[in-house]
Every structure is written in C-alpha cells, then in structure tokens.
Amino acid sequence: MKPLLLAAVLAAAPSTPPSPAPAPPPAQVKQPSLTVPGGKFLRARSGNTAVAQMFAPGVAELSAAEKRVAWSLTLAAHAGEDIAYDQMGWKLVPAKRLLEGAWLFGRDARSETSGFDAKLAEYLLRFYGHGGNHDSTTGQKFVPGFTFEQLDAAATRALAAGAPYPVKDEAALKAWLQDLKPTLFDAAFEPQLTSKAPPPGQDLLTASSNTAYGPGVTLKDLEGFQEKYPLNSRVVKENGKLVEQVFRAGTPDGKVKPGLYAKELSRVITHLQEAMKSAEPAHKAALGKLVRYFQTGSPRDWDAYNIAWLKVDPKVDANLGFIETYVDPRGHKGQWQGLINYRDAKENQIMELMGRKAQYFEDRLPWPEQYRRKKVAPPVAKAINVITSNPQPPAGINLPNEQHVREKYGSKSVMVTNVMEAASAVTRLPLALEFSRTAEDREQARKYSVTARKWLVAFHEVLGHASGQVDAKLKGQSPSVFLKEYDNTLEEARADLVALWHAFDPALAELSPDHDAIAKQMYRDFLVEGLTNLRRVETGDAFEEDHQRGHHMTVTFLEEKGVVKRVVENGRTYLTVPDYAKMREAVGELLSRLMVIKATGDYEGIRALVQEKGIHFDPKLRDEVARRVKAVDVPTVLLLNSPRVVPVLDAKGDVVDLKEDSTQAFVDQHLERSLLGRLSPAEARAVAPKLVVSPDALREAFRALGPETTSAPPATKGAAPKKSTP
C-alpha cells in the first residue's frame, strides 16, 4: 500500500485562506476507497500517524428529545476541553490559541517554497490528536517541524488579520511568543508528561510536566498532607505552605466560592442545564447532581452523582468530569474527560451476556474466596458508539473508579463499537496478520481477530475492573491509597487477565459455536500486542504508560513461566503458545497474585512485579518490530476522527434534528470544537449550521470571539514552573 502522505494531512486542515494576504487553500483531497487494510476508515496519513474515521449512523434513529440531549452534552464536552489542555502542560492553552490563530489567519502566501503551511498542518494534527505536545501513550514531548521564526511571521500576519490573540500590538505579541518558545520548540524543556522513572535528582512530580502539582512541590512535601479533594484539585505551594486549588465553579448562592477552572466549568454547567430540559426525569435528576458537583467540587457530590448515574440507563449518555488518573504519577488527580455516546443495540449481545452472568463469572475467578464478591450488583453493560470524546476515546470503559461505590452499587461497562471497528481495520488486524507465525494462524486471525478483540474488551470492562473485593484491613480506603503510582498498572493488567482467564469458559458457546477458536485468537492477539507495544517507545528501553507496563509485565511473566515461547524465523520474532491450557494456568496464577496484592494494599508486592517485569525491554527487539511494522505500512499512532453532529433548527432557533457528517477533516473538527466550547448554547446553535455550508464561517466566528485580554503577555503558569532544564 502506498501511504497517503502530506497532501492528506493538508486535507485534514481547514480550506479557508488567510487574510490579509490570501493564499490558495490546500485542495480537499477526495478520500479514496481503499482495498488495503483500513478500507473506508482511513482518512489521512502522515509518516507513522494515521487518522481513522468513526461513524455513528444510529444518530438518525434517536428521538427528537434524545438528539437535543446529545447536542447539549456534546457542547458540554467541548466546553471542558481547555481544562484538559491546561492539565497537560503549564502553557498549552495559550500555545493552542497561538497555533489556531496562525493557521486560520496567518498562513504563508509563499508556502510552496517555505513549506510552513504543511508543517503547521502536520503539527496541529499531532497537537490535537494527543491533547497537547506530548505523545499520549509514551508521554514523550514532540516539537514542530517549522521554525520559531516562521511561527513568529505567521503570528504577526494573524494579528494583523484579526486573530483573537490576548495581545493588542506587535510588541506584546513578540513578548508572548518568547514566553511560549520553550514550551513549543525546546524538546528538553518539560520532556516527559508523566515520569514513573525520574532521572537522578528529581522525583515523580518534579520530573513530570503535567500540572497536577505546582512548581516546587515534591513527593516528600506531600508526606502527611491530607487532600480533601484528591480527584479534582491541584496542589501548589503558597508562601511555602501546601494548598489545594479545587476545580469548581462555585454555587449560585455564593456559599461555595469559585475555584480553579470556574469559567470553563460554568460553561459546562450551562450546557448540562440545557440538556436537562429534554432529558427523561431520572436522567435529568442525575445531570442535576453532576451540575452540583461541578459547582462545589465536593467528593460527596461526586459520589452522589455516580450513584444516580448508575441507576439510569438513557440511550444517550455521557462521561463528564475528572475521571481517569493515569496522567498523575501518584494516580490521584483526575483528568478532564468528555465522552458522549449512544447505545448500539446491534452489538449488545456479548455485553448483555456478561452483565447477566456477572455472578457466575465472579464465582469462577482463581483468587482466594474471601476476595470474591458474594453479591455482585448486576452491572449496566452495553455497546455504545461515540459521538465525541476528549481525550481520544478508548475501546472500552468501566466506571465509576471509586471502589466503595463499585462494591455497593455496581458499575457501568461499555464496549465502544465505532472505536473498535476503526482501530481493528486500520491497525489491529494488519498487525495480527504480520505477527502471526504460520499461514494457519494468519487465517485464524482473519476469521476471529475482530471478535476476539470485542470479547477481550467486554471481559476487561464488565468483569475485569468490576470484579473482586478488598480486605477489611484496608478499613474502607481505596487500594490506590496504598498502591500509589503502581495502582493503575496493576488494575489494567488485572482486568486483561480476567478476560484471558474467562476466554475459554463454556458459557461463551452461547455467543458463538467457534468460541474456542475465538479464545485462542484472543491469546495470540494479546501476545501480538505485547510485541507491537514496543514500537510506540521510539527511544530508550523503558515503558512509562500504565497500560503498557501492565501488558509487558504479564507477557514477561508468561515467558518466564515457559507457557509463551519466543520463536525467531528468518530474523522475525514471534510469541507462540505451545499449550493453551498451560498458558491459562499461568494466567490464573498471576491474576490471583495481583488480586491479593490489590486486596491487601501490598505496595512492595506490586512494586517488585512492575520493576522486575513491567518496565524495561530489549531495544533490539523494539527496532526489529518497528522495521516490520514500517515494512507492512501499518501506522504506529492512530488518531480517531469523531462523527460530527450538525443541529437542524426550526424557525425559533431550537434544535429539532441532528445530522451525522463523516466528511469533516480532523483539524477542522478540533478547530470547530475549540470554537463551540467557548460559546453559549444559543450562540453555538446559531453558528454550527453555518460552519457546514460556508468555508469562511469558522474564521469569522473565531474573529468574533475578540481578544481575551491585555496588551502584555498573559501571566500563565509556565513563567515559574520550569520543571526541567532547557
């Protein structure tokens, strides 16, 4: 297959020309109908990065009220995106404003010679796709292909053309650019998003460039410090004392004062209240509790919302809030997440089975009986399609994360169908074929790999994260308090192992007569992923990300047990399974060990496992895997383009319908989200339909935002917190 190169990346960018020195817009390249892996899903390609399109045809089948809810929740998700960028880096929000203005208003009339427009398009694609300037998997920083001088010139053109920059003149612009220069251009400045293996002289916090902890806050400082808002706060030093900056909008009566991100959360709340007007009563009540939480920031209000959310199952649903804790090296601080979805009834069979038989599967887990749940609350398990998501959507979700809520009230587990379809077509199936050793294995992969992936994700989410109970000696505290930076690694490995353990259960015959073949494919694909994960870490010999560490720990354990064999043929390495029954026994052994560690809060136990088996790998094997992946032209990084929803308005300006659009390019989509997230419900309704029909509407809508502040560089948080040496 010949890759779609930079022309396709440019097609992923807005077609509007700059002003005042217009240049011909890059042509919108018609998406080809591919016969190679990827098919209709592959939208664009740049180097080792590809964009895949997700589809959501079921939007048309929603009721009018459900469509209004979906639209308002989508705007709520967009309204919180600046929070997510700010959590990823001290100056990423102003950097985002700078780049957006440069692209919309400052493109280069001589770009054919300078190459600036193409390089800016490529960088924007990565910046939006990873939610900042660090790879979302490895956490390693990436820098632009254009120069600082080229960006300076583009920003100068943009300011003259009316870009809504927070400066009033060219002198202030120059100062602003200098302030942002290390963030964008210096690879050695804040090089690692989340550091689990800090360099000498630094700790987990000071070596991480995310903003969960303020400048100068160290692990030692936090010893004995009791956080009242562990999930939704930033811990900083003020006058030498630790202070929590709580994420909250404040209450209308003034009793709870606004906190960090009050402006953004107030916008989120406005859209939630708009959604409540069309939501069914129970869903409306749950959304009301979410509004209350965003106002107060109280953990009690977060629990109250989660309990209410667990009791409703609307067709259109949302995950909104500070949820996953992977970016915080301590595993405490939640990252803003906005994922809007609707139920996919056609793919619901496996989820329904696992929800219905949750107690059956719990009773057959291999760990000690005292850590099995005796009364499993039936989980809400369903297949969904994503409408929009920040950050990039996962293949599956199990929430809430709070152990005390899960044990008493259960959980919701979802398999994200349109994510899995796109990822399987563009990357997973081609990789399964390349890393299958025999012709028979390749044929089995063609038949069963897609289904095996769905089964693994379903088990991982419905039964993996939701399974087990902790020891009474923890006295109601979450295991994460004891397992600290290793908690997420353990939990992801444990959930995968639950899937592998149950894969051969005879109950799955209800789903397919080929259940045994599908289970074997699940095992083989798990090992393929163990090899192909290596290619994501382009330099060094260590994993930092929790999912990758957990996966590598499991594969290493299985190899050391001898139930997985490494075979090299013609210079190509394969991981093989000589005996599936013996591999399953080893899976059960590690799974039991991890559950006991979790249940008892055994920090030293998980630390030893991860340090010995989960972090370091052979870079020569990584280089071999990378060469093979490159040879078969499978992208290393896959970015997912959400299905755009466009409101249809009546004469009064109210939403009466939603239309799905799968033609919007990736960069266009994120520019639109950046705009809509800063508008009121009425403004967003009015402008969204115009963005579809007018190529100039996006630029004019950005110009209408106006400057945000001041003639001086914004007092951004990056001025002081230089967490690494340039």
XYZ file of C-alpha atoms in Angstrom:
726
model
C 0.000 0.000 0.000
C 1.212 3.496 -0.809
C 0.566 5.804 2.135
C -1.500 8.943 1.912
C 1.256 11.424 2.653
C 1.277 15.112 3.459
C -1.373 16.020 0.916
C -3.821 14.058 3.010
C -2.673 15.822 6.145
C -3.342 19.134 4.454
C -6.747 17.784 3.523
C -7.245 17.350 7.257
C -6.907 21.099 7.729
C -9.258 23.990 7.059
C -9.635 25.079 3.469
C -10.125 28.757 4.355
C -7.421 31.102 3.033
C -5.653 33.559 5.328
C -6.150 37.293 5.445
C -4.920 39.875 4.635
C -2.503 38.068 2.296
C -4.631 35.259 0.921
C -3.007 32.112 -0.378
C -4.717 29.422 -2.415
C -6.252 26.928 0.018
C -4.942 23.372 0.004
C -7.186 21.198 -2.093
C -9.606 18.934 -0.309
C -8.440 15.536 -1.448
C -11.257 13.098 -2.102
C -10.928 10.199 0.294
C -10.109 7.102 -1.739
C -11.989 3.845 -1.467
C -9.125 1.720 -0.256
C -8.754 -2.000 -0.792
C -5.803 -2.164 1.610
C -6.096 -2.535 5.398
C -8.064 0.417 6.662
C -10.738 0.444 3.991
C -13.285 3.229 4.377
C -11.900 4.099 7.807
C -8.506 5.514 6.760
C -8.823 9.268 6.290
C -5.300 10.666 6.259
C -1.706 9.625 6.770
C 1.470 11.463 7.754
C 4.535 9.367 8.448
C 3.721 6.887 11.195
C 0.496 8.696 12.164
C -2.887 7.936 10.620
C -6.369 9.366 11.072
C -9.264 6.907 11.088
C -12.896 7.916 10.764
C -15.547 6.744 13.202
C -19.151 6.503 12.065
C -22.392 6.877 14.009
C -25.361 6.100 11.765
C -27.551 5.427 14.797
C -27.795 9.170 15.487
C -30.594 9.276 12.900
C -32.639 6.797 14.963
C -32.625 8.880 18.147
C -35.805 10.658 19.159
C -36.006 14.437 18.861
C -35.548 14.813 22.635
C -32.550 12.447 22.623
C -30.992 14.473 19.806
C -31.332 17.661 21.828
C -29.720 15.945 24.798
C -26.911 14.631 22.585
C -26.237 18.083 21.147
C -26.156 19.826 24.531
C -23.950 17.146 26.085
C -21.595 17.419 23.113
C -21.257 21.146 23.771
C -20.643 20.413 27.469
C -17.787 18.099 26.491
C -16.303 20.791 24.229
C -16.631 23.434 26.950
C -14.269 21.481 29.199
C -11.535 20.853 26.643
C -9.385 23.811 27.682
C -9.267 22.257 31.158
C -7.815 19.094 29.638
C -5.121 21.029 27.780
C -4.240 23.022 30.882
C -3.839 19.789 32.848
C -1.348 18.523 30.259
C 1.016 21.489 30.396
C 1.545 24.862 32.043
C 1.218 26.903 28.845
C -0.688 24.635 26.489
C -3.886 26.699 26.373
C -2.104 29.865 25.185
C 0.007 27.723 22.843
C -3.206 26.285 21.417
C -4.613 29.802 20.895
C -1.400 30.832 19.145
C -1.397 27.860 16.775
C -5.094 28.157 15.939
C -4.728 31.827 15.113
C -1.651 31.175 12.988
C -3.478 28.541 10.963
C -6.741 30.406 10.494
C -5.322 33.892 9.925
C -1.589 33.703 9.288
C -0.836 31.137 6.646
C 2.038 31.756 4.254
C 1.401 33.017 0.729
C 4.802 31.533 -0.195
C 4.150 28.198 1.471
C 5.093 26.235 -1.650
C 8.644 27.424 -1.092
C 8.760 27.643 2.695
C 6.698 24.526 3.437
C 5.307 26.285 6.510
C 1.620 25.577 5.956
C 2.243 21.867 5.506
C 4.404 21.685 8.620
C 1.891 23.641 10.675
C -0.909 21.331 9.493
C 1.138 18.300 10.496
C 1.931 19.722 13.933
C -1.680 20.712 14.570
C -2.772 17.198 13.700
C -0.420 15.780 16.333
C -1.145 18.533 18.883
C -4.903 17.981 18.679
C -4.595 14.210 18.432
C -2.506 13.875 21.589
C -4.210 16.667 23.510
C -1.005 18.680 23.757
C 2.672 18.411 22.872
C 3.432 15.035 24.455
C 2.670 11.650 22.940
C -0.463 10.424 24.724
C 0.939 6.902 25.105
C 4.652 7.334 25.765
C 4.412 10.788 27.351
C 7.446 11.934 25.334
C 7.484 15.500 24.000
C 7.379 16.298 20.281
C 8.274 19.604 18.620
C 7.225 21.284 15.358
C 8.924 20.854 12.000
C 8.660 24.604 11.353
C 10.961 27.175 12.934
C 10.270 29.744 15.614
C 10.914 32.483 13.045
C 8.265 31.014 10.726
C 5.728 30.909 13.552
C 6.649 34.472 14.527
C 5.924 35.637 10.970
C 2.630 33.702 10.865
C 1.508 35.110 14.203
C 2.323 38.636 13.020
C 0.184 38.101 9.920
C -2.560 36.608 12.071
C -2.639 39.537 14.494
C -2.973 41.964 11.581
C -5.820 39.873 10.158
C -7.871 39.946 13.355
C -6.896 36.745 15.156
C -8.375 36.828 18.687
C -4.986 36.891 20.394
C -4.651 38.085 24.020
C -2.319 40.929 22.957
C -3.059 44.307 21.381
C 0.085 45.112 19.420
C 3.129 43.586 17.760
C 5.482 44.328 20.656
C 3.239 42.442 23.062
C 2.944 39.633 20.518
C 6.744 39.263 20.374
C 6.923 39.019 24.158
C 4.111 36.433 24.179
C 5.878 34.332 21.570
C 9.139 34.397 23.510
C 7.272 33.272 26.615
C 5.828 30.278 24.732
C 9.010 29.393 22.830
C 10.393 26.751 25.247
C 7.000 25.050 25.514
C 6.703 24.616 21.760
C 10.262 24.347 20.458
C 12.590 23.016 23.168
C 12.445 19.213 23.334
C 14.486 19.256 26.560
C 12.049 21.596 28.324
C 9.401 19.594 30.220
C 10.290 16.485 28.175
C 8.071 13.906 29.887
C 4.344 14.265 30.562
C 4.281 11.656 33.342
C 7.509 10.286 34.721
C 7.382 6.980 36.565
C 11.169 6.579 36.367
C 12.550 10.052 37.147
C 16.167 10.973 36.401
C 18.646 11.435 39.245
C 17.897 14.457 41.392
C 14.184 14.522 40.573
C 11.116 12.657 41.772
C 7.855 11.567 40.143
C 6.346 15.048 40.457
C 9.239 17.318 39.560
C 10.138 15.192 36.519
C 6.555 15.260 35.169
C 5.420 18.198 33.053
C 1.681 17.849 33.728
C 0.118 20.396 36.060
C -1.338 18.181 38.793
C 1.171 19.684 41.241
C 2.554 23.198 41.314
C 6.139 24.333 40.867
C 8.449 23.039 43.538
C 6.005 20.532 45.033
C 7.795 17.247 45.737
C 6.737 13.805 46.907
C 8.414 14.492 50.234
C 6.305 17.645 50.655
C 3.153 15.541 50.342
C 4.087 13.158 53.142
C 1.392 13.568 55.771
C -0.562 16.089 53.688
C -4.255 15.151 53.618
C -6.031 16.173 50.422
C -9.734 16.934 50.836
C -10.300 16.909 47.075
C -7.873 14.232 45.828
C -9.537 13.780 42.426
C -10.287 17.349 41.410
C -7.623 19.674 42.735
C -4.121 20.907 42.043
C -1.699 21.017 44.981
C 0.524 24.096 44.961
C 2.799 25.987 47.319
C 1.657 29.375 48.558
C 4.059 31.169 50.881
C 5.803 27.864 51.468
C 2.631 26.006 52.507
C 0.729 23.379 50.521
C -2.696 24.449 49.291
C -5.353 22.652 47.265
C -6.760 24.604 44.335
C -10.156 22.948 43.886
C -11.731 22.594 40.450
C -15.204 24.116 40.844
C -17.494 26.824 39.503
C -18.940 27.921 42.837
C -22.592 27.858 43.880
C -25.121 30.485 42.773
C -25.813 31.460 46.392
C -22.128 32.270 46.957
C -21.721 29.807 49.830
C -19.126 27.842 47.848
C -16.626 30.178 46.210
C -15.381 29.660 42.636
C -12.139 27.747 42.258
C -9.744 26.744 39.524
C -11.421 26.354 36.094
C -14.530 28.218 37.309
C -15.032 29.883 33.902
C -14.823 26.630 31.948
C -16.955 24.668 34.412
C -19.606 27.394 34.352
C -19.852 26.890 30.590
C -20.098 23.130 31.082
C -22.899 23.656 33.613
C -24.838 25.886 31.212
C -24.865 23.152 28.574
C -25.792 20.488 31.136
C -28.744 22.578 32.240
C -29.773 22.878 28.600
C -29.596 19.074 28.256
C -31.757 18.676 31.366
C -34.639 20.447 29.587
C -35.039 17.479 27.199
C -33.764 14.588 29.358
C -36.088 11.978 30.835
C -36.813 12.585 34.561
C -34.279 10.166 36.075
C -31.561 11.286 33.692
C -32.414 14.924 34.400
C -32.022 14.279 38.124
C -28.626 12.628 37.602
C -27.411 15.524 35.453
C -28.579 17.893 38.182
C -26.287 16.101 40.628
C -23.413 16.459 38.155
C -24.121 20.199 37.977
C -23.998 20.328 41.772
C -20.625 18.539 41.773
C -19.119 20.943 39.253
C -20.325 23.802 41.440
C -18.967 22.503 44.755
C -16.167 20.128 43.783
C -17.182 18.015 46.784
C -16.259 14.299 46.733
C -19.624 13.621 48.388
C -21.388 15.289 45.476
C -19.276 13.261 43.036
C -20.349 10.059 44.814
C -23.987 11.187 44.754
C -23.787 11.794 41.019
C -22.145 8.429 40.325
C -24.770 6.571 42.342
C -27.558 8.356 40.451
C -25.771 7.733 37.131
C -25.549 4.011 37.884
C -29.303 3.843 38.383
C -30.225 5.281 34.981
C -29.556 3.899 31.534
C -30.547 6.510 28.957
C -29.969 5.841 25.293
C -27.782 8.961 25.104
C -25.228 9.032 27.911
C -22.077 10.876 28.933
C -18.897 10.539 30.935
C -18.072 14.056 32.075
C -15.719 15.076 34.830
C -12.288 14.481 36.304
C -12.168 10.749 35.861
C -9.054 8.809 34.868
C -5.880 9.266 36.903
C -3.227 7.935 34.517
C -1.524 11.289 33.914
C -0.880 11.950 37.610
C 2.240 9.964 38.559
C 0.688 9.379 42.001
C -2.536 8.111 40.415
C -4.816 10.504 42.353
C -5.684 13.513 40.171
C -8.432 13.032 37.602
C -8.036 14.189 34.021
C -10.930 16.046 32.362
C -12.916 13.636 30.222
C -15.869 14.351 27.979
C -17.236 11.331 26.154
C -20.737 11.493 24.651
C -22.318 8.340 23.303
C -25.492 6.441 22.455
C -26.391 2.773 22.811
C -25.587 0.410 19.918
C -28.243 -2.299 20.209
C -26.849 -4.334 17.303
C -23.571 -5.076 19.115
C -25.037 -5.593 22.565
C -25.184 -9.418 22.722
C -21.856 -10.045 24.450
C -22.349 -7.173 26.887
C -25.777 -8.459 27.868
C -24.386 -11.967 28.451
C -21.645 -10.717 30.730
C -23.966 -8.439 32.634
C -26.463 -11.274 33.083
C -23.815 -13.787 34.189
C -21.647 -11.460 36.261
C -22.088 -13.533 39.440
C -21.407 -16.760 37.523
C -18.085 -15.414 36.253
C -17.150 -13.864 39.608
C -17.630 -17.228 41.333
C -15.140 -18.859 38.928
C -12.245 -16.466 39.411
C -8.987 -18.105 40.522
C -8.125 -15.960 43.524
C -8.889 -16.722 47.198
C -12.575 -16.919 48.004
C -12.507 -14.118 50.569
C -11.735 -11.674 47.768
C -14.634 -12.757 45.552
C -17.795 -10.687 45.725
C -20.695 -12.708 47.110
C -23.441 -10.424 45.838
C -22.466 -8.856 42.561
C -24.738 -5.930 41.733
C -25.741 -6.573 38.124
C -23.593 -4.196 36.063
C -25.023 -1.991 33.364
C -23.233 -3.436 30.354
C -23.784 -2.138 26.859
C -22.221 -1.472 23.491
C -22.078 2.184 22.506
C -20.998 4.467 19.686
C -19.087 7.637 20.456
C -20.375 10.986 19.224
C -17.462 12.995 20.576
C -14.633 12.445 23.021
C -11.795 14.221 24.753
C -9.226 12.762 25.109
C -9.099 10.220 22.294
C -11.733 7.562 23.038
C -10.861 4.126 24.451
C -12.176 0.778 23.215
C -13.981 0.190 26.487
C -14.885 1.888 29.753
C -15.809 0.733 33.245
C -16.927 3.377 35.718
C -17.063 4.693 38.348
C -13.492 4.177 39.528
C -14.324 4.693 43.194
C -14.008 1.286 44.877
C -16.515 1.995 47.670
C -19.208 2.956 45.150
C -18.493 -0.041 42.914
C -18.702 -2.560 45.736
C -22.052 -1.242 46.959
C -23.786 0.000 43.802
C -22.051 -1.774 40.915
C -20.657 -0.238 37.760
C -21.344 0.606 34.155
C -19.288 -1.102 31.492
C -19.274 -0.234 27.831
C -17.659 -1.502 24.670
C -17.132 1.326 22.170
C -18.145 -0.186 18.850
C -17.156 2.533 16.418
C -13.732 2.906 18.058
C -13.087 -0.820 17.788
C -14.246 -1.008 14.181
C -11.894 1.763 13.076
C -8.907 0.544 15.108
C -9.341 -3.082 14.030
C -9.479 -2.154 10.358
C -6.526 0.243 10.297
C -4.082 -1.271 12.800
C -5.079 -4.330 14.811
C -5.940 -6.773 12.045
C -2.933 -5.869 9.848
C -0.630 -6.295 12.859
C -2.230 -9.612 13.803
C -1.504 -10.849 10.284
C 2.116 -9.645 10.258
C 2.951 -11.161 13.651
C 1.193 -14.499 13.088
C 3.891 -17.130 12.537
C 2.078 -19.608 10.313
C -0.355 -19.460 7.412
C -2.897 -21.210 9.621
C -2.512 -18.560 12.330
C -2.978 -15.810 9.747
C -6.174 -17.421 8.512
C -7.451 -17.706 12.072
C -6.646 -14.025 12.618
C -8.662 -13.049 9.543
C -11.635 -15.010 10.854
C -11.565 -14.247 14.550
C -9.326 -11.308 15.476
C -12.059 -8.647 15.389
C -14.435 -10.756 17.500
C -11.658 -11.742 19.905
C -10.891 -8.086 20.499
C -14.538 -7.354 21.302
C -14.657 -10.247 23.758
C -11.443 -9.165 25.493
C -12.653 -5.577 25.868
C -16.044 -6.744 27.141
C -14.491 -9.008 29.776
C -11.901 -6.346 30.687
C -14.545 -3.695 31.335
C -17.619 -5.600 32.552
C -15.926 -8.247 34.677
C -12.290 -7.187 34.995
C -12.420 -3.787 36.652
C -15.694 -4.607 38.424
C -14.516 -7.876 39.993
C -13.206 -8.723 43.426
C -13.405 -7.102 46.849
C -10.694 -5.770 49.112
C -9.570 -6.883 52.530
C -11.346 -5.489 55.570
C -7.996 -4.374 56.945
C -7.990 -1.510 54.428
C -10.858 -0.056 56.500
C -12.827 1.180 53.540
C -9.947 3.018 51.915
C -9.281 2.600 48.209
C -6.380 0.286 47.303
C -4.949 3.196 45.304
C -4.072 4.912 48.580
C -1.686 2.064 49.357
C -0.546 1.039 45.856
C 0.223 4.642 44.848
C 1.958 5.015 41.474
C 1.527 1.302 40.695
C -2.238 1.154 41.188
C -3.236 1.863 37.581
C -0.635 -0.548 36.216
C -1.945 -3.324 38.444
C -5.571 -2.614 37.611
C -5.108 -2.653 33.839
C -3.113 -5.898 33.984
C -5.668 -7.470 36.311
C -8.577 -6.614 34.001
C -6.780 -8.084 30.981
C -6.021 -11.253 32.932
C -9.684 -11.626 33.918
C -10.509 -11.589 30.198
C -7.837 -14.171 29.386
C -8.940 -16.374 32.302
C -12.598 -16.450 31.241
C -11.928 -16.702 27.487
C -12.347 -20.500 27.417
C -15.414 -20.633 29.662
C -18.081 -22.901 28.132
C -20.728 -20.244 28.772
C -19.379 -18.407 25.734
C -20.794 -21.111 23.473
C -23.992 -19.083 23.783
C -22.300 -16.377 21.718
C -20.647 -18.461 19.022
C -20.054 -22.096 18.084
C -16.467 -21.010 17.366
C -15.904 -19.807 20.927
C -12.824 -21.997 21.441
C -11.142 -20.658 18.287
C -12.004 -17.085 19.304
C -10.456 -17.661 22.755
C -7.227 -18.930 21.202
C -7.143 -15.888 18.936
C -7.564 -13.662 21.998
C -4.449 -15.255 23.488
C -2.439 -14.858 20.286
C -3.537 -11.254 19.790
C -2.611 -10.427 23.382
C 0.928 -11.585 22.610
C 0.972 -9.666 19.325
C 0.128 -6.536 21.282
C 2.946 -7.384 23.666
C 5.371 -7.140 20.736
C 3.824 -4.214 18.889
C 3.605 -2.044 22.015
C 7.379 -1.792 21.740
C 7.229 0.343 18.600
C 5.497 3.204 20.422
C 8.593 3.878 22.566
C 10.884 5.199 19.870
C 13.839 5.958 22.161
C 15.134 4.356 25.321
C 14.312 0.953 26.756
C 11.510 1.602 29.255
C 7.731 1.853 29.365
C 6.206 4.753 31.298
C 2.494 4.327 30.481
C 0.373 2.177 32.822
C -1.397 0.016 30.221
C 1.898 -0.766 28.500
C 3.644 -1.558 31.776
C 0.845 -3.888 32.824
C 0.831 -5.661 29.470
C 4.615 -6.049 29.401
C 4.629 -7.355 32.975
C 2.092 -10.028 32.019
C 3.887 -11.144 28.859
C 7.237 -11.273 30.687
C 5.680 -13.375 33.465
C 4.200 -15.811 30.931
C 7.517 -16.124 29.115
C 9.365 -16.775 32.364
C 6.819 -19.483 33.205
C 7.581 -21.123 29.864
C 3.971 -21.070 28.662
C 4.827 -18.496 25.972
C 7.737 -19.280 23.687
C 9.764 -16.817 21.656
C 10.474 -18.152 18.161
C 12.780 -16.460 15.631
C 12.430 -17.394 11.964
C 14.234 -15.578 9.171
C 15.116 -12.753 11.527
C 11.482 -12.293 12.610
C 10.418 -12.770 16.222
C 7.093 -14.370 17.150
C 5.495 -15.129 20.515
C 3.777 -18.511 20.413
C 1.560 -20.627 22.681
C 2.604 -24.290 22.799
C -0.241 -25.273 25.132
C -3.261 -23.033 25.732
C -4.320 -24.891 28.885
C -0.919 -24.311 30.490
C -0.951 -20.657 29.483
C -4.368 -20.304 31.116
C -2.995 -21.833 34.330
C -0.214 -19.242 34.377
C -2.744 -16.507 33.673
C -4.695 -17.656 36.722
C -1.565 -17.702 38.865
C -0.629 -14.100 38.060
C -4.255 -12.961 38.281
C -4.603 -14.428 41.775
C -1.355 -12.818 42.845
C -2.437 -9.389 41.591
C -5.826 -9.639 43.286
C -4.253 -10.468 46.640
C -1.859 -7.531 46.222
C -4.781 -5.216 45.434
C -6.986 -6.549 48.213
C -4.297 -6.155 50.865
C -2.745 -2.923 49.567
C 0.648 -4.607 49.169
C 2.780 -1.786 47.763
C 6.062 -3.688 47.886
C 4.484 -6.680 46.163
C 3.293 -4.726 43.120
C 6.402 -2.567 43.062
C 8.613 -5.641 42.753
C 6.484 -7.150 39.975
C 6.378 -3.980 37.902
C 10.027 -3.085 38.420
C 11.234 -6.591 37.566
C 8.884 -7.448 34.703
C 6.948 -4.394 33.501
C 9.350 -1.613 32.637
C 12.473 -2.492 30.683
C 12.628 -4.186 27.291
C 15.219 -5.135 24.685
C 15.664 -2.163 22.334
C 16.972 -4.505 19.611
C 13.633 -6.319 19.646
C 11.866 -2.934 19.551
C 13.897 -1.940 16.491
C 13.035 -5.206 14.757
C 9.338 -4.766 15.487
C 9.446 -1.155 14.266
C 11.083 -2.236 10.982
C 8.458 -4.906 10.408
C 5.577 -2.561 11.150
C 7.050 0.014 8.795
C 7.549 -2.591 6.056
C 3.853 -3.513 6.062
C 2.973 0.187 6.306
C 0.797 -0.009 9.413
C 0.657 3.324 11.284
C 2.190 3.413 14.734
C -0.091 6.172 16.004
C -3.819 6.066 15.262
C -5.924 9.181 15.788
C -9.696 8.876 15.666
C -11.945 11.383 13.952
C -15.319 11.636 15.670
C -18.548 11.667 13.691
C -19.619 15.287 13.510
C -23.194 16.078 14.521
C -24.867 19.121 12.982
C -28.001 20.639 14.544
C -31.060 21.335 12.416
C -33.013 24.313 13.740
C -36.618 25.371 13.487
C -37.819 28.933 12.905
C -37.363 29.703 16.613
C -33.743 28.533 16.582
C -34.433 25.361 18.567
C -32.801 22.029 17.744
C -35.295 19.713 16.031
C -32.889 17.227 14.460
C -29.245 16.131 14.301
C -27.441 15.084 11.144
C -24.318 12.936 11.110
C -21.441 14.150 8.947
C -18.451 11.849 8.420
C -16.664 14.122 5.921
C -15.218 16.712 8.279
C -11.423 16.625 8.397
C -9.526 16.113 11.639
C -8.011 19.564 12.157
C -11.252 21.224 11.036
C -13.104 19.222 13.659
C -10.848 20.282 16.506
C -10.924 23.927 15.455
C -14.718 23.730 15.485
C -14.705 22.130 18.926
C -12.363 24.837 20.215
C -14.809 27.461 18.963
C -18.073 25.852 20.096
C -16.697 25.157 23.565
C -16.371 28.901 24.169
C -19.920 29.817 23.100
C -23.249 29.899 24.893
C -25.934 27.337 23.925
C -27.758 29.897 21.750
C -24.549 31.094 20.073
C -23.413 27.532 19.370
C -26.794 26.592 17.901
C -26.721 29.609 15.623
C -23.174 29.215 14.327
C -22.879 25.410 13.967
C -25.059 25.035 10.834
C -23.176 27.923 9.162
C -19.851 26.140 9.663
C -21.049 23.336 7.392
C -22.055 25.473 4.411
C -19.577 28.375 4.462
C -15.801 27.880 4.229
C -15.268 31.331 5.769
C -17.661 30.891 8.688
C -15.136 29.264 11.025
C -12.602 32.046 10.597
C -15.237 34.743 11.017
C -16.624 33.060 14.134
C -13.135 32.942 15.674
C -12.610 36.610 14.825
C -15.920 37.416 16.520
C -14.625 35.941 19.793
C -12.422 39.008 20.124
C -9.215 39.357 22.138
C -9.363 37.683 25.521
C -7.128 40.104 27.463
C -4.460 42.727 27.780
C -1.506 44.215 25.996
C 1.052 42.224 27.952
C 1.854 38.515 27.829
C -0.653 36.558 29.920
C 0.565 35.616 33.378
C 0.494 31.947 32.509
C 1.546 29.287 34.946
C 4.571 28.403 32.845
C 6.509 31.500 33.848
C 7.739 29.899 37.073
C 7.293 26.146 36.850
C 10.269 25.146 34.769
C 10.281 21.536 35.853
C 13.269 20.516 33.773
C 16.338 22.192 32.388
C 16.193 23.503 28.810
